[in-house]
Amino acid sequence: MAQRRMFSKKIVETDFFMEMSPTAKLLYFYLNMSADDDGFVGNPKTIKLISGATDDDLKILIAKQFIIPFDSGVVVIKDWKIHNYIRKDTYNSTVYKFEKSQLLDDDNGAYILNENEPSTGRPREVDTGKDRLGKDRLGKDNNTMSDKSDDVIPYSEIISYLNEKTGRSFRTTEAHKRFIKARWNEDYKLDDFKRVVDNKVADWTGKTINGQPAEKYLQPSTLFGTKFDNYLNQAPMHQEQAQPYDDLGLPF
């Protein structure tokens, strides 16, 4: 296993990451340092004790989807491949083969759950009740992912509307459906998805982040992620109001 680990600014220098408590952030760094070459950590509770973090810090990382937990007690760093590139001559494959088989890569290279896999051995649900830690209701996505049938969720219509407004060609993939389903299970409706698309197309068109066109963030993983409610309730901007700036407060 490689002895050095890297951290991407795309993850650890965002508002989404910095909103966490200092101990939660420290636990995240410790978990990354202890992970194998595929990003898996077999003893997260031990790492929690070593770092001086608490159970709530671990729950925050799960709720914010910085790590994915499994029934076996193993966790995986969701953005591992964004952080690290392991040379082939030093790479050692994880021993957690079954857990790895439950994962896919999203458009950005982050791990996501494979919704087509059977339920046995799938990452565990986190029951954290209605408690709030900071600004987040823990377990909000994890506890609702299977609440509603796919038959009632208009995945294709939502993706088609996004493509129409952005000129993109996104497909209705399992990765994209996962974000849509999480929001749909929070009782958002088709019109809410369309409004988010309209708001962010107006807001981000013609703007930049770190010198790159902001339009590239007009994608399902960003628009339909955990800042969905903020995007939905923002005051819509007209294009003539838009001014280029470098900090969009993106969640990654």
Short mmCIF file of C-alpha atoms in Angstrom, two decimals:
data_model
loop_
_atom_site.label_atom_id
_atom_site.label_comp_id
_atom_site.label_asym_id
_atom_site.label_seq_id
_atom_site.Cartn_x
_atom_site.Cartn_y
_atom_site.Cartn_z
CA MET A 1 0.00 0.00 0.00
CA ALA A 2 1.24 3.46 -0.86
CA GLN A 3 2.49 5.49 2.10
CA ARG A 4 1.49 8.93 0.84
CA ARG A 5 -1.96 10.39 0.35
CA MET A 6 -3.15 13.51 -1.47
CA PHE A 7 -6.17 15.77 -0.96
CA SER A 8 -7.95 17.66 -3.71
CA LYS A 9 -8.85 21.32 -3.13
CA LYS A 10 -12.04 20.59 -5.07
CA ILE A 11 -13.20 18.70 -1.98
CA VAL A 12 -11.49 20.14 1.10
CA GLU A 13 -11.59 23.85 0.27
CA THR A 14 -15.30 24.15 -0.40
CA ASP A 15 -17.97 25.72 1.79
CA PHE A 16 -19.66 22.33 1.94
CA PHE A 17 -16.59 20.78 3.58
CA MET A 18 -15.66 23.78 5.71
CA GLU A 19 -19.14 23.90 7.29
CA MET A 20 -18.28 20.75 9.23
CA SER A 21 -16.87 20.79 12.75
CA PRO A 22 -13.06 20.77 13.14
CA THR A 23 -13.16 17.24 14.58
CA ALA A 24 -15.25 15.94 11.67
CA LYS A 25 -12.76 17.42 9.20
CA LEU A 26 -9.87 15.93 11.16
CA LEU A 27 -11.56 12.52 11.15
CA TYR A 28 -11.95 12.77 7.37
CA PHE A 29 -8.23 13.43 6.95
CA TYR A 30 -7.35 10.54 9.28
CA LEU A 31 -9.63 8.17 7.38
CA ASN A 32 -8.02 9.17 4.10
CA MET A 33 -4.55 8.62 5.52
CA SER A 34 -5.57 5.16 6.77
CA ALA A 35 -7.37 4.02 3.62
CA ASP A 36 -6.04 1.32 1.30
CA ASP A 37 -5.22 2.00 -2.34
CA ASP A 38 -8.90 1.81 -3.32
CA GLY A 39 -10.05 4.16 -0.55
CA PHE A 40 -11.46 1.54 1.86
CA VAL A 41 -11.01 1.72 5.64
CA GLY A 42 -11.65 -1.47 7.59
CA ASN A 43 -11.47 0.02 11.09
CA PRO A 44 -13.23 3.43 11.05
CA LYS A 45 -14.15 3.24 14.75
CA THR A 46 -10.49 2.78 15.68
CA ILE A 47 -9.52 5.72 13.47
CA LYS A 48 -12.27 7.75 15.15
CA LEU A 49 -10.68 7.09 18.56
CA ILE A 50 -7.17 7.84 17.30
CA SER A 51 -8.28 11.18 15.87
CA GLY A 52 -10.21 12.21 18.98
CA ALA A 53 -13.45 12.46 16.99
CA THR A 54 -16.92 11.43 18.17
CA ASP A 55 -19.73 9.23 16.90
CA ASP A 56 -21.49 12.39 15.71
CA ASP A 57 -18.46 13.32 13.60
CA LEU A 58 -18.61 9.93 11.90
CA LYS A 59 -22.35 10.37 11.31
CA ILE A 60 -21.74 13.80 9.79
CA LEU A 61 -19.28 12.35 7.27
CA ILE A 62 -21.86 9.71 6.33
CA ALA A 63 -24.75 12.17 6.14
CA LYS A 64 -22.77 14.61 4.00
CA GLN A 65 -21.74 11.63 1.83
CA PHE A 66 -18.01 12.11 2.27
CA ILE A 67 -17.81 8.41 3.18
CA ILE A 68 -20.02 5.41 2.32
CA PRO A 69 -20.58 2.80 5.07
CA PHE A 70 -21.21 -0.93 4.64
CA ASP A 71 -22.85 -3.55 6.87
CA SER A 72 -19.45 -5.13 7.41
CA GLY A 73 -18.28 -2.01 9.27
CA VAL A 74 -16.02 -1.01 6.38
CA VAL A 75 -16.28 2.51 4.93
CA VAL A 76 -14.99 3.91 1.64
CA ILE A 77 -13.91 7.46 0.88
CA LYS A 78 -16.43 8.64 -1.71
CA ASP A 79 -14.06 11.06 -3.47
CA TRP A 80 -10.99 8.83 -3.21
CA LYS A 81 -10.22 8.83 -6.94
CA ILE A 82 -10.52 12.61 -7.04
CA HIS A 83 -7.97 12.91 -4.26
CA ASN A 84 -5.49 10.22 -5.25
CA TYR A 85 -3.81 8.68 -8.25
CA ILE A 86 -1.95 5.49 -7.31
CA ARG A 87 0.86 4.39 -9.62
CA LYS A 88 0.35 0.93 -11.07
CA ASP A 89 3.73 -0.27 -9.82
CA THR A 90 2.79 0.60 -6.21
CA TYR A 91 -0.96 -0.14 -6.31
CA ASN A 92 -2.38 -2.96 -4.18
CA SER A 93 -6.02 -3.86 -4.74
CA THR A 94 -8.35 -3.70 -1.74
CA VAL A 95 -9.16 -6.86 0.20
CA TYR A 96 -12.77 -5.65 0.44
CA LYS A 97 -13.77 -7.09 -2.94
CA PHE A 98 -17.44 -7.56 -2.14
CA GLU A 99 -17.89 -4.01 -0.91
CA LYS A 100 -16.10 -2.66 -3.97
CA SER A 101 -18.45 -4.64 -6.22
CA GLN A 102 -21.33 -2.54 -4.86
CA LEU A 103 -19.89 0.69 -6.25
CA LEU A 104 -19.80 2.61 -9.51
CA ASP A 105 -18.04 5.83 -10.51
CA ASP A 106 -20.09 8.96 -11.19
CA ASP A 107 -19.30 11.56 -13.88
CA ASN A 108 -16.67 13.19 -11.64
CA GLY A 109 -14.94 9.94 -10.66
CA ALA A 110 -16.50 9.69 -7.18
CA TYR A 111 -17.85 6.41 -5.83
CA ILE A 112 -21.64 5.93 -5.83
CA LEU A 113 -23.83 2.96 -4.97
CA ASN A 114 -24.75 0.61 -7.78
CA GLU A 115 -28.55 0.65 -7.64
CA ASN A 116 -28.74 -2.49 -9.79
CA GLU A 117 -26.90 -4.66 -7.27
CA PRO A 118 -28.93 -6.99 -4.97
CA SER A 119 -29.67 -5.68 -1.48
CA THR A 120 -27.60 -8.29 0.39
CA GLY A 121 -24.36 -6.69 1.46
CA ARG A 122 -25.36 -3.24 0.29
CA PRO A 123 -24.10 -0.21 2.24
CA ARG A 124 -26.07 0.09 5.44
CA GLU A 125 -28.72 2.65 6.22
CA VAL A 126 -27.80 5.08 8.99
CA ASP A 127 -30.56 5.62 11.53
CA THR A 128 -29.87 8.99 13.09
CA GLY A 129 -33.44 10.05 13.77
CA LYS A 130 -34.40 13.72 13.61
CA ASP A 131 -31.34 15.15 15.36
CA ARG A 132 -29.54 18.03 13.71
CA LEU A 133 -25.79 18.48 13.72
CA GLY A 134 -24.80 21.90 12.45
CA LYS A 135 -26.87 22.70 9.36
CA ASP A 136 -27.55 19.11 8.33
CA ARG A 137 -30.27 16.63 9.26
CA LEU A 138 -28.27 13.44 9.54
CA GLY A 139 -29.31 10.49 7.46
CA LYS A 140 -31.74 12.54 5.36
CA ASP A 141 -30.70 10.96 2.09
CA ASN A 142 -29.70 7.58 3.47
CA ASN A 143 -33.00 6.93 5.24
CA THR A 144 -35.23 7.81 2.28
CA MET A 145 -33.51 6.37 -0.75
CA SER A 146 -35.92 3.42 -1.06
CA ASP A 147 -39.11 5.09 0.15
CA LYS A 148 -40.79 5.62 -3.22
CA SER A 149 -41.10 3.47 -6.29
CA ASP A 150 -39.13 4.36 -9.38
CA ASP A 151 -42.39 4.06 -11.30
CA VAL A 152 -43.61 7.43 -10.01
CA ILE A 153 -40.39 9.40 -10.44
CA PRO A 154 -40.14 11.23 -13.81
CA TYR A 155 -36.41 10.68 -14.29
CA SER A 156 -36.48 11.03 -18.08
CA GLU A 157 -38.56 14.20 -18.03
CA ILE A 158 -36.21 15.84 -15.52
CA ILE A 159 -33.07 14.92 -17.45
CA SER A 160 -34.68 15.97 -20.75
CA TYR A 161 -35.58 19.36 -19.29
CA LEU A 162 -32.00 19.82 -18.07
CA ASN A 163 -30.66 18.92 -21.52
CA GLU A 164 -33.10 21.30 -23.19
CA LYS A 165 -32.06 24.23 -21.01
CA THR A 166 -28.32 23.57 -21.07
CA GLY A 167 -27.76 22.13 -24.53
CA ARG A 168 -26.19 19.05 -22.95
CA SER A 169 -26.83 15.36 -23.62
CA PHE A 170 -27.07 13.76 -20.18
CA ARG A 171 -28.53 10.28 -20.06
CA THR A 172 -30.84 8.79 -17.45
CA THR A 173 -28.08 6.79 -15.78
CA GLU A 174 -28.23 5.12 -12.39
CA ALA A 175 -25.83 7.75 -11.05
CA HIS A 176 -28.13 10.59 -12.10
CA LYS A 177 -31.25 8.77 -10.94
CA ARG A 178 -29.76 8.43 -7.47
CA PHE A 179 -29.58 12.20 -6.99
CA ILE A 180 -33.09 12.71 -8.37
CA LYS A 181 -34.54 9.96 -6.21
CA ALA A 182 -32.98 11.39 -3.05
CA ARG A 183 -34.67 14.74 -3.65
CA TRP A 184 -37.96 13.16 -4.78
CA ASN A 185 -38.07 11.21 -1.51
CA GLU A 186 -37.85 14.55 0.28
CA ASP A 187 -41.19 15.45 -1.37
CA TYR A 188 -39.86 17.73 -4.09
CA LYS A 189 -41.88 17.57 -7.31
CA LEU A 190 -41.25 17.89 -11.04
CA ASP A 191 -41.82 21.66 -11.02
CA ASP A 192 -39.21 22.00 -8.25
CA PHE A 193 -36.58 20.28 -10.40
CA LYS A 194 -37.44 22.50 -13.34
CA ARG A 195 -37.22 25.61 -11.19
CA VAL A 196 -33.78 24.62 -9.89
CA VAL A 197 -32.59 24.13 -13.46
CA ASP A 198 -34.02 27.52 -14.49
CA ASN A 199 -32.53 29.29 -11.46
CA LYS A 200 -29.02 27.92 -11.93
CA VAL A 201 -28.97 28.32 -15.71
CA ALA A 202 -29.76 32.01 -15.16
CA ASP A 203 -27.32 32.27 -12.25
CA TRP A 204 -24.27 30.48 -13.69
CA THR A 205 -24.41 31.28 -17.37
CA GLY A 206 -21.49 33.55 -18.26
CA LYS A 207 -19.76 33.12 -14.89
CA THR A 208 -16.52 31.43 -13.96
CA ILE A 209 -15.05 29.45 -11.10
CA ASN A 210 -11.28 29.30 -10.84
CA GLY A 211 -11.10 30.51 -14.42
CA GLN A 212 -13.37 27.74 -15.73
CA PRO A 213 -16.88 28.25 -17.16
CA ALA A 214 -19.47 27.78 -14.43
CA GLU A 215 -21.81 26.17 -16.96
CA LYS A 216 -19.92 22.90 -16.57
CA TYR A 217 -21.52 22.57 -13.13
CA LEU A 218 -24.98 22.52 -14.70
CA GLN A 219 -25.17 18.76 -14.22
CA PRO A 220 -27.35 16.41 -12.14
CA SER A 221 -24.76 15.73 -9.41
CA THR A 222 -24.52 19.45 -8.65
CA LEU A 223 -28.06 20.71 -9.27
CA PHE A 224 -29.86 17.80 -7.60
CA GLY A 225 -27.41 17.33 -4.72
CA THR A 226 -27.68 18.42 -1.10
CA LYS A 227 -27.93 22.13 -1.92
CA PHE A 228 -31.09 21.54 -3.95
CA ASP A 229 -33.31 23.45 -1.51
CA ASN A 230 -30.99 26.46 -1.56
CA TYR A 231 -31.01 26.49 -5.35
CA LEU A 232 -34.79 26.12 -5.40
CA ASN A 233 -35.44 29.05 -3.07
CA GLN A 234 -32.90 31.53 -4.35
CA ALA A 235 -34.14 34.65 -6.09
CA PRO A 236 -33.92 33.97 -9.85
CA MET A 237 -31.30 36.09 -11.62
CA HIS A 238 -31.67 37.70 -15.01
CA GLN A 239 -28.79 37.27 -17.39
CA GLU A 240 -28.09 41.01 -17.55
CA GLN A 241 -27.49 40.97 -13.80
CA ALA A 242 -24.84 38.26 -13.96
CA GLN A 243 -21.24 39.22 -13.28
CA PRO A 244 -18.30 36.81 -13.51
CA TYR A 245 -16.93 35.69 -10.16
CA ASP A 246 -14.78 32.88 -8.84
CA ASP A 247 -16.66 31.54 -5.82
CA LEU A 248 -19.97 29.82 -6.53
CA GLY A 249 -20.12 28.03 -3.17
CA LEU A 250 -20.37 24.67 -4.93
CA PRO A 251 -20.80 21.53 -2.78
CA PHE A 252 -17.51 19.95 -3.88
#
